[in-house]
Each structure stands twice: as structure tokens, then as C-alpha cells.
Amino acid sequence: MVDLKRQYQKIKPQVDAALQEVIDSTMFIGGENVQKFSTELADYLGVKHVIPCANGTDALQIALMSLGLKEGDEVITTSYTFIATVEVIAFLKLKPVFVDVDADTFTMNVDSVAAAITPNTKAIVPVHLYGQSVDMEPLLAIADKHNIPVIEDNAQAIGGTYTFSDGKTVKTGGIGLIGCTSFFPSKNLGCYGDGGAIFTNDDEVAAKLRMIANHGQNKRYYHEIVGCNSRLDNMQAAVLRIKLPLLDEYCRARRDAADYYDNAFKDNPNIITPHRADYSYHVFHQYTLQLKNIDRDEVQKLLAERDVPSMIYYPVPCHKQNMLKEYNVADIDLPVTNMLQDCVISLPIHTELTQEELKYITSNFLEVIDQLSK
Ligand SMILES: *Cc1c(COP(=O)(O)O)cnc(C)c1O
């Protein structure tokens, strides 16, 4: 599904030297790479503050902690996402309120958010799933009207953009009050271990986020609030500083692969290729198709026999996970989420796919579909 080895080979001299430098310095925690990377990422994203942290899940948790919510407060999000988005809500004893997604974009159906708002709604967490931005302009309009903070889960869409109706284009993650991302190795901007970051343009929020990520302290050993320990380390930051200038190129390579797939599959009645919304620059963290009138298990089985990797993201939507049993949400009405769960399939997508590999994957995929549709 991903090929990090070939990507590493291309930057090996820089990475090896940078890592050796960190080891020689023995500045493993903190250190200048962390500082510099934060500034460089803030410049890239066009945000005022970047607070590095240990992983994307922590980023989301710290973002929610900074809002000072109380048990039972409601957070609107989607069930069609990686579990981390929802897990942090439950972990903080808040209440996840699920809205459905759009079948074409796989992202939050913004029209259904208004109806989900109650006096207890204290945050909205849109997820830029698979690399495509949620339709942020109407979402911000609803959120602003009710004075509800928006926390973007940008773990899958770093490098992507959203374009407002006046033509203004903004990087995802820098649109809501707070943005969160992950540098998990397979993400669009991945490090060589775990890493994450939180973004905001608000000075006060930034100070609070920093404090929470650092044991609730501003001054060493004087702890004002209950926080946690969540740091990006110097080695990961060193790798990220080498990869950040390549991010746009990485995103383009992913889009090129997606173009190839789109073109190969466009006329097949059993395949719906991923829709690219006008307002979004899609950076294809995943290339996810919908299969129609075809047995997905059989497709996966036959693909595996032909050495074509495929994955289901995600086989069980969050609202049906046992983790959320106590919320009694397994049977709520999310028709699109439930429909997608049964028909999506993702093909390999990364920065190193060759024309040969794309040809092999697409021709085999089409043969399998052809065979099963008879
Ligand atoms: C990867 C991911 C996360 C969590 O990131 P980690 O660094 O693995 O903790 C959160 N949300 C989404 C949508 C993700 O894809």
C-alpha cells in the first residue's frame, strides 16, 4: 500500500547526516530541529502557531482539552473516520454526536450539522478524509453563528487546500480555530516514528495548547493545570525538516497516481472513482473506490492472488465499534456511512508508484472486476 523504502533511498544522504548530527549532539528531546521545524511548518501552512506533539491522536486530545469542556458536552463529528478522531472524545468523557458523510466526497455532510447542534454542542471536528477538505465555508458559517469552535482533523490532508467562494485559498488545518495532524510514517508528511502537531492562529489558544502538551506548565515545575506529556523529538523533527520542502512534490506524485487510476477506471459501471470537489485540492492520502454490484470480499481475494494489495478503510464505522457501546449509537441513522462501509476499497497510493506498477494494478483490478461481474 505504501513504499517508504524507495522514498528514503532518494533522501538517504540528508536523512542519515541529519540523524547522525542529532545523535552526536545527544539533544534527543527538544533541540533546534523541533524549533526550526515548527517555524518552517507554520510558514508552509500559513498559520501563526505550530505546537509539535507526540502523535496525531494526542494532537486531537490536546486540542479538545484546551477548550475546557465538561463531562457530557457534545462534539459533532463523523463516524466514517479513523477511530482516533472519536476515541479522544470518548476518552475525555465527552459525547460524540455523529453526522453522516457525503457519498461522493466521503467527508462530513455539512447540511446535516445544523440539525445536530444543541445547547450542549461545544465543538465540531471535521475530518479531511483521504486527503480531501471538508466543505469548510458553510461549516464555519454554522459554527460561527452558534459560537462553536472548529477543530480540523487534518491527519490525512496535510498539503491540501480549501478554496473559499471569494477565491481565497487556505491550507487545510489552518481554517478552524485549531488544526491537528499526524506524522505517522505512512501519512503524506511522515516521520520515522511517531509525531504530530497542532496549529492555530489564536495566541491565547496556542499558549494553552503548549501548556497542556507540557505537563500543564509554563514555568518549569510550576504546574497550573492537568496536562500531559506529548513531544515531538529532535530526530523526528530532523527528518520532517528534510521532507517538508518535498511535501508539495509528494502530493503531486499522489495526485498523478490518482489521475492514472481515475482514467483507467472511468468507464467501468462497477466502479465509482473518488470525486474531487471544486473547493478542494485533494492530496490523496488514500485512493478509495466504491464497488457497485460486486462482491468486495471476492475482489480482495482475487487481488491478493495477483499480488495486488488492497485495504478497506474502514471496515467498521466508529459508531458501531464496541468501544462506544455505552453511548448507544450503533443503530443511529447514518445511511451513507453504513453504505460506504460495505462498498469501499482502497488501492496502493504513495509517492513512488511507477507507471509499470500502476499499469499492473489497474489491469489486474479491471480483470478481477470483469471476471466477477459476469
Ligand atoms: C492517522 C490519523 C489520526 C491519528 O494519528 P496518530 O499519529 O496515528 O495518532 C487521527 N485521525 C485521522 C483521520 C488519521 O488518519
Coordinates of C-alpha atoms and ligand atoms in Angstrom, one line a residue:
M1 CA 0.0 0.0 0.0
V2 CA 2.9 2.3 0.7
D3 CA 6.6 2.3 -0.2
L4 CA 8.7 4.2 2.3
K5 CA 11.9 2.4 1.3
R6 CA 12.2 3.9 -2.1
Q7 CA 11.2 7.3 -0.8
Y8 CA 14.0 7.0 1.8
Q9 CA 16.6 6.0 -0.8
K10 CA 16.1 9.3 -2.5
I11 CA 16.9 11.4 0.6
K12 CA 19.2 8.9 2.4
P13 CA 22.3 11.1 2.5
Q14 CA 20.5 14.1 4.0
V15 CA 18.5 11.9 6.4
D16 CA 21.5 9.9 7.6
A17 CA 23.6 13.0 8.1
A18 CA 20.8 14.8 10.0
L19 CA 20.1 11.8 12.3
Q20 CA 23.8 11.4 12.9
E21 CA 24.0 15.1 13.9
V22 CA 21.3 14.6 16.4
I23 CA 23.0 11.6 17.9
D24 CA 26.3 13.4 18.1
S25 CA 24.6 16.4 19.8
T26 CA 22.8 14.0 22.2
M27 CA 20.0 16.6 22.2
F28 CA 17.3 13.9 21.8
I29 CA 14.4 15.8 23.4
G30 CA 13.8 19.4 22.4
G31 CA 16.7 20.8 20.3
E32 CA 16.9 23.1 17.4
N33 CA 15.2 20.9 14.8
V34 CA 12.0 20.9 16.8
Q35 CA 12.0 24.7 17.0
K36 CA 13.0 25.2 13.4
F37 CA 10.6 22.6 12.0
S38 CA 7.7 24.3 13.9
T39 CA 8.5 27.6 12.3
E40 CA 9.0 26.1 8.9
L41 CA 5.7 24.3 9.1
A42 CA 3.9 27.4 10.3
D43 CA 5.3 29.2 7.2
Y44 CA 4.2 26.4 4.9
L45 CA 0.7 26.3 6.3
G46 CA 0.3 30.0 6.7
V47 CA -0.6 29.7 10.4
K48 CA 0.7 31.7 13.3
H49 CA 1.5 28.9 15.7
V50 CA 2.6 25.2 15.3
I51 CA 2.7 23.2 18.5
P52 CA 4.6 20.0 17.9
C53 CA 3.4 16.9 19.8
A54 CA 3.9 13.1 20.0
N55 CA 1.3 11.9 17.5
G56 CA -2.0 12.8 15.8
T57 CA -4.2 11.3 18.5
D58 CA -2.5 13.4 21.1
A59 CA -2.9 16.5 18.9
L60 CA -6.7 15.9 18.8
Q61 CA -6.8 15.2 22.5
I62 CA -4.8 18.3 23.5
A63 CA -7.0 20.4 21.1
L64 CA -10.1 19.2 22.9
M65 CA -8.6 19.6 26.3
S66 CA -7.8 23.2 25.5
L67 CA -11.5 24.1 25.2
G68 CA -12.1 23.4 28.9
L69 CA -15.1 21.2 28.3
K70 CA -17.0 19.2 31.0
E71 CA -18.3 15.7 31.0
G72 CA -21.1 15.1 28.7
D73 CA -20.5 18.1 26.4
E74 CA -21.3 17.3 22.8
V75 CA -18.8 17.1 20.0
I76 CA -20.1 16.8 16.4
T77 CA -18.0 14.7 14.1
T78 CA -18.3 11.9 11.5
S79 CA -18.3 8.2 12.2
Y80 CA -16.6 7.5 8.8
T81 CA -13.1 8.2 10.0
F82 CA -10.1 6.6 11.7
I83 CA -11.0 5.8 15.3
A84 CA -8.6 8.3 16.9
T85 CA -11.0 11.2 16.0
V86 CA -13.7 9.7 18.1
E87 CA -11.6 7.9 20.7
V88 CA -10.3 11.2 22.1
I89 CA -13.9 12.5 22.5
A90 CA -14.8 9.4 24.5
F91 CA -11.5 9.4 26.4
L92 CA -12.3 12.9 27.7
K93 CA -15.8 11.7 28.7
L94 CA -17.4 14.0 26.1
K95 CA -20.3 12.8 23.9
P96 CA -19.7 12.1 20.2
V97 CA -22.6 13.3 18.1
F98 CA -22.4 11.8 14.6
V99 CA -23.5 13.3 11.3
D100 CA -23.4 11.5 8.1
V101 CA -20.9 11.9 5.2
D102 CA -21.5 12.7 1.5
A103 CA -21.3 9.6 -0.7
D104 CA -19.2 11.4 -3.3
T105 CA -16.5 13.0 -1.1
F106 CA -16.6 10.7 1.9
T107 CA -16.5 13.8 4.1
M108 CA -18.9 15.5 6.6
N109 CA -22.3 16.3 5.2
V110 CA -22.3 19.9 6.3
D111 CA -26.0 20.4 5.7
S112 CA -26.8 18.0 8.5
V113 CA -24.7 19.8 11.1
A114 CA -27.2 22.5 11.9
A115 CA -29.8 19.9 13.0
A116 CA -27.3 18.2 15.2
I117 CA -26.5 21.3 17.2
T118 CA -27.9 21.5 20.7
P119 CA -27.2 23.9 23.6
N120 CA -24.6 21.3 24.7
T121 CA -22.6 21.3 21.5
K122 CA -19.1 22.6 22.4
A123 CA -17.0 21.6 19.4
I124 CA -17.2 20.4 15.8
V125 CA -14.5 18.1 14.4
P126 CA -14.5 17.9 10.6
V127 CA -12.1 15.2 9.2
H128 CA -10.4 15.9 5.8
L129 CA -10.7 12.3 5.0
Y130 CA -8.4 10.5 2.4
G131 CA -6.8 13.9 1.6
Q132 CA -9.8 15.9 0.7
S133 CA -11.0 19.0 2.5
V134 CA -14.4 19.2 4.1
D135 CA -16.6 22.0 2.7
M136 CA -15.3 24.5 5.3
E137 CA -17.1 27.7 4.3
P138 CA -20.6 26.6 5.1
L139 CA -19.4 24.7 8.1
L140 CA -17.7 27.8 9.5
A141 CA -20.8 29.8 8.9
I142 CA -22.9 27.4 11.0
A143 CA -20.2 27.1 13.7
D144 CA -19.7 30.9 13.9
K145 CA -23.4 31.5 14.2
H146 CA -23.6 29.3 17.3
N147 CA -20.1 30.3 18.5
I148 CA -18.8 26.7 18.4
P149 CA -15.1 26.1 17.9
V150 CA -14.0 24.0 14.9
I151 CA -11.1 21.6 15.3
E152 CA -9.9 20.2 12.0
D153 CA -8.6 16.6 11.9
N154 CA -6.0 17.2 9.2
A155 CA -4.1 13.9 9.7
Q156 CA -4.8 12.7 6.2
A157 CA -4.7 16.0 4.3
I158 CA -1.6 17.9 5.1
G159 CA -0.6 19.8 1.9
G160 CA -4.2 20.0 0.7
T161 CA -6.1 23.2 0.4
Y162 CA -9.6 24.7 0.6
T163 CA -10.8 27.5 -1.6
F164 CA -13.5 29.9 -0.4
S165 CA -16.2 31.3 -2.7
D166 CA -14.2 34.6 -2.9
G167 CA -11.3 32.7 -4.3
K168 CA -9.2 32.8 -1.2
T169 CA -7.3 29.5 -0.9
V170 CA -6.1 28.2 2.5
K171 CA -4.2 25.1 3.6
T172 CA -6.3 22.6 5.4
G173 CA -5.6 22.6 9.1
G174 CA -5.3 26.4 9.2
I175 CA -9.0 27.1 8.7
G176 CA -10.8 26.3 12.0
L177 CA -9.8 27.5 15.5
I178 CA -7.4 24.6 15.8
G179 CA -5.9 22.1 13.3
C180 CA -4.4 18.7 14.1
T181 CA -2.1 16.5 12.2
S182 CA -0.1 13.3 12.4
F183 CA 3.4 12.5 11.1
F184 CA 2.8 8.7 11.3
P185 CA 5.3 7.3 8.7
S186 CA 2.6 6.5 6.0
K187 CA 0.9 9.9 6.2
N188 CA 1.5 12.4 3.5
L189 CA 4.2 14.1 5.6
G190 CA 5.5 11.2 7.7
C191 CA 8.5 11.0 10.0
Y192 CA 10.4 7.8 11.0
G193 CA 8.4 7.0 14.1
D194 CA 5.5 8.8 15.8
G195 CA 4.9 12.6 15.6
G196 CA 2.1 15.1 15.4
A197 CA 1.3 18.8 15.5
I198 CA -1.4 21.3 16.4
F199 CA -2.0 24.6 14.6
T200 CA -3.8 27.8 15.5
N201 CA -3.8 31.5 14.7
D202 CA -5.0 32.4 18.2
D203 CA -2.3 33.4 20.6
E204 CA -4.2 32.5 23.7
V205 CA -5.2 29.1 22.4
A206 CA -1.6 28.5 21.3
A207 CA -0.3 29.3 24.8
K208 CA -2.9 26.9 26.3
L209 CA -2.1 24.1 23.9
R210 CA 1.6 24.4 24.6
M211 CA 1.0 24.3 28.3
I212 CA -1.2 21.2 28.1
A213 CA 1.3 19.4 26.0
N214 CA 4.0 20.2 28.6
H215 CA 2.5 18.9 31.9
G216 CA 0.3 21.9 32.3
Q217 CA 3.3 24.2 33.0
N218 CA 4.6 27.4 31.6
K219 CA 7.4 27.7 34.1
R220 CA 9.3 24.6 34.8
Y221 CA 8.0 22.7 37.8
Y222 CA 5.1 25.1 38.3
H223 CA 2.0 23.2 37.1
E224 CA -1.1 25.3 36.6
I225 CA -3.5 22.7 35.0
V226 CA -3.6 19.0 34.4
G227 CA -1.9 18.4 31.1
C228 CA 0.0 15.6 29.5
N229 CA 3.4 14.8 28.2
S230 CA 3.4 15.0 24.4
R231 CA 6.6 15.9 22.5
L232 CA 8.0 15.6 19.0
D233 CA 11.6 14.5 19.4
N234 CA 14.6 16.0 17.8
M235 CA 15.3 13.1 15.4
Q236 CA 11.7 13.1 14.1
A237 CA 11.9 16.8 13.6
A238 CA 15.2 16.4 11.7
V239 CA 13.6 14.0 9.3
L240 CA 10.5 16.2 8.9
R241 CA 12.7 19.3 8.1
I242 CA 14.1 17.3 5.2
K243 CA 10.7 16.1 4.0
L244 CA 8.7 19.3 4.4
P245 CA 10.2 21.0 1.3
L246 CA 9.3 17.9 -0.7
L247 CA 5.7 17.8 0.5
D248 CA 4.2 19.5 -2.5
E249 CA 6.1 17.2 -4.8
Y250 CA 4.9 14.2 -2.7
C251 CA 1.3 15.4 -3.0
R252 CA 1.7 15.9 -6.8
A253 CA 3.0 12.3 -7.1
R254 CA 0.0 11.0 -5.2
R255 CA -2.3 13.1 -7.5
D256 CA -0.6 11.8 -10.6
A257 CA -1.2 8.2 -9.4
A258 CA -4.8 9.1 -8.7
D259 CA -5.2 10.6 -12.2
Y260 CA -3.9 7.3 -13.7
Y261 CA -6.4 5.3 -11.7
D262 CA -9.3 7.6 -12.5
N263 CA -8.5 7.4 -16.1
A264 CA -8.2 3.6 -16.1
F265 CA -11.5 3.1 -14.2
K266 CA -13.7 5.9 -15.5
D267 CA -15.8 3.9 -17.9
N268 CA -16.4 0.8 -15.7
P269 CA -20.0 0.5 -14.5
N270 CA -19.0 -1.4 -11.3
I271 CA -16.5 1.3 -10.1
I272 CA -17.2 4.8 -8.8
T273 CA -13.9 6.7 -8.7
P274 CA -13.3 9.3 -6.0
H275 CA -14.9 12.7 -6.6
R276 CA -12.8 15.8 -6.4
A277 CA -14.7 18.7 -5.0
D278 CA -14.1 22.1 -6.8
Y279 CA -13.3 23.7 -3.4
S280 CA -10.6 21.2 -2.5
Y281 CA -7.1 20.4 -3.7
H282 CA -7.2 16.7 -3.0
V283 CA -3.8 15.2 -1.8
F284 CA -4.9 11.6 -2.0
H285 CA -3.7 10.1 1.3
Q286 CA -5.9 7.2 0.1
Y287 CA -7.3 6.3 -3.2
T288 CA -10.7 4.9 -2.4
L289 CA -13.2 3.5 -4.8
Q290 CA -16.8 2.4 -4.4
L291 CA -17.7 -1.0 -5.8
K292 CA -21.2 -1.5 -7.2
N293 CA -23.0 -4.8 -7.6
I294 CA -19.9 -6.8 -6.9
D295 CA -18.7 -9.0 -4.1
R296 CA -15.9 -7.0 -2.3
D297 CA -14.5 -10.0 -0.4
E298 CA -14.1 -11.8 -3.7
V299 CA -12.4 -8.8 -5.2
Q300 CA -9.9 -8.6 -2.4
K301 CA -9.3 -12.4 -2.5
L302 CA -8.6 -12.4 -6.3
L303 CA -6.4 -9.2 -6.0
A304 CA -4.4 -10.9 -3.3
E305 CA -3.8 -13.9 -5.5
R306 CA -2.4 -11.5 -8.1
D307 CA -0.2 -9.7 -5.6
V308 CA -2.2 -6.5 -5.8
P309 CA -2.6 -5.0 -2.3
S310 CA -5.9 -3.5 -1.3
M311 CA -7.4 -2.3 2.0
I312 CA -10.7 -1.4 3.5
Y313 CA -10.7 1.9 5.2
Y314 CA -12.6 1.3 7.4
P315 CA -14.4 -2.0 7.8
V316 CA -16.4 -0.9 10.8
P317 CA -17.5 2.7 11.2
C318 CA -16.8 4.3 14.6
H319 CA -20.4 4.4 15.8
K320 CA -20.6 0.6 15.6
Q321 CA -17.4 -0.1 17.5
N322 CA -17.7 -1.8 20.8
M323 CA -15.6 1.0 22.3
L324 CA -18.6 3.3 22.1
K325 CA -21.2 0.7 23.5
E326 CA -22.1 2.9 26.4
Y327 CA -23.2 5.7 24.1
N328 CA -25.8 3.5 22.4
V329 CA -25.0 4.8 19.0
A330 CA -24.6 1.6 17.0
D331 CA -28.1 1.8 15.5
I332 CA -28.3 5.5 14.7
D333 CA -29.3 6.5 11.2
L334 CA -26.2 7.1 9.1
P335 CA -27.2 5.6 5.8
V336 CA -24.3 6.9 3.7
T337 CA -21.7 5.9 6.3
N338 CA -23.2 2.4 6.5
M339 CA -23.5 2.1 2.7
L340 CA -19.9 3.1 2.2
Q341 CA -18.6 0.8 4.8
D342 CA -19.8 -2.1 2.7
C343 CA -18.6 -1.0 -0.7
V344 CA -15.3 0.9 -0.4
I345 CA -11.9 -0.4 -1.3
S346 CA -8.5 1.4 -1.4
L347 CA -5.7 0.7 -3.8
P348 CA -2.0 1.4 -3.2
I349 CA -1.1 5.1 -3.3
H350 CA 2.2 6.7 -2.4
T351 CA 4.9 8.9 -3.8
E352 CA 6.9 6.2 -5.5
L353 CA 4.4 4.4 -7.8
T354 CA 5.9 3.8 -11.2
Q355 CA 3.9 3.7 -14.5
E356 CA 4.6 0.0 -14.6
E357 CA 3.2 -0.6 -11.2
L358 CA 0.1 1.5 -11.9
K359 CA -0.4 -0.4 -15.1
Y360 CA -0.1 -3.8 -13.3
I361 CA -2.5 -2.7 -10.6
T362 CA -5.1 -1.2 -12.9
S363 CA -5.1 -4.0 -15.5
N364 CA -5.4 -6.7 -12.8
F365 CA -8.0 -4.8 -10.9
L366 CA -10.1 -4.4 -14.1
E367 CA -9.7 -8.1 -15.0
V368 CA -10.9 -9.1 -11.5
I369 CA -13.9 -6.8 -11.7
D370 CA -14.7 -8.1 -15.2
Q371 CA -14.4 -11.7 -14.0
L372 CA -16.7 -11.1 -11.0
S373 CA -19.3 -9.0 -12.8
K374 CA -20.2 -11.8 -15.2
Ligands
LIG1 C1 -3.7 8.8 11.5 C2 -4.9 9.5 11.9 C3 -5.0 10.0 13.2 C4 -4.1 9.7 14.4 O1 -2.7 9.9 14.1 P1 -1.6 9.1 15.0 O2 -0.4 9.8 14.7 O3 -1.6 7.7 14.5 O4 -2.0 9.1 16.4 C5 -6.1 10.8 13.5 N1 -7.1 11.0 12.6 C6 -7.0 10.5 11.4 C7 -8.1 10.8 10.4 C8 -5.9 9.7 11.0 O5 -5.9 9.2 9.7

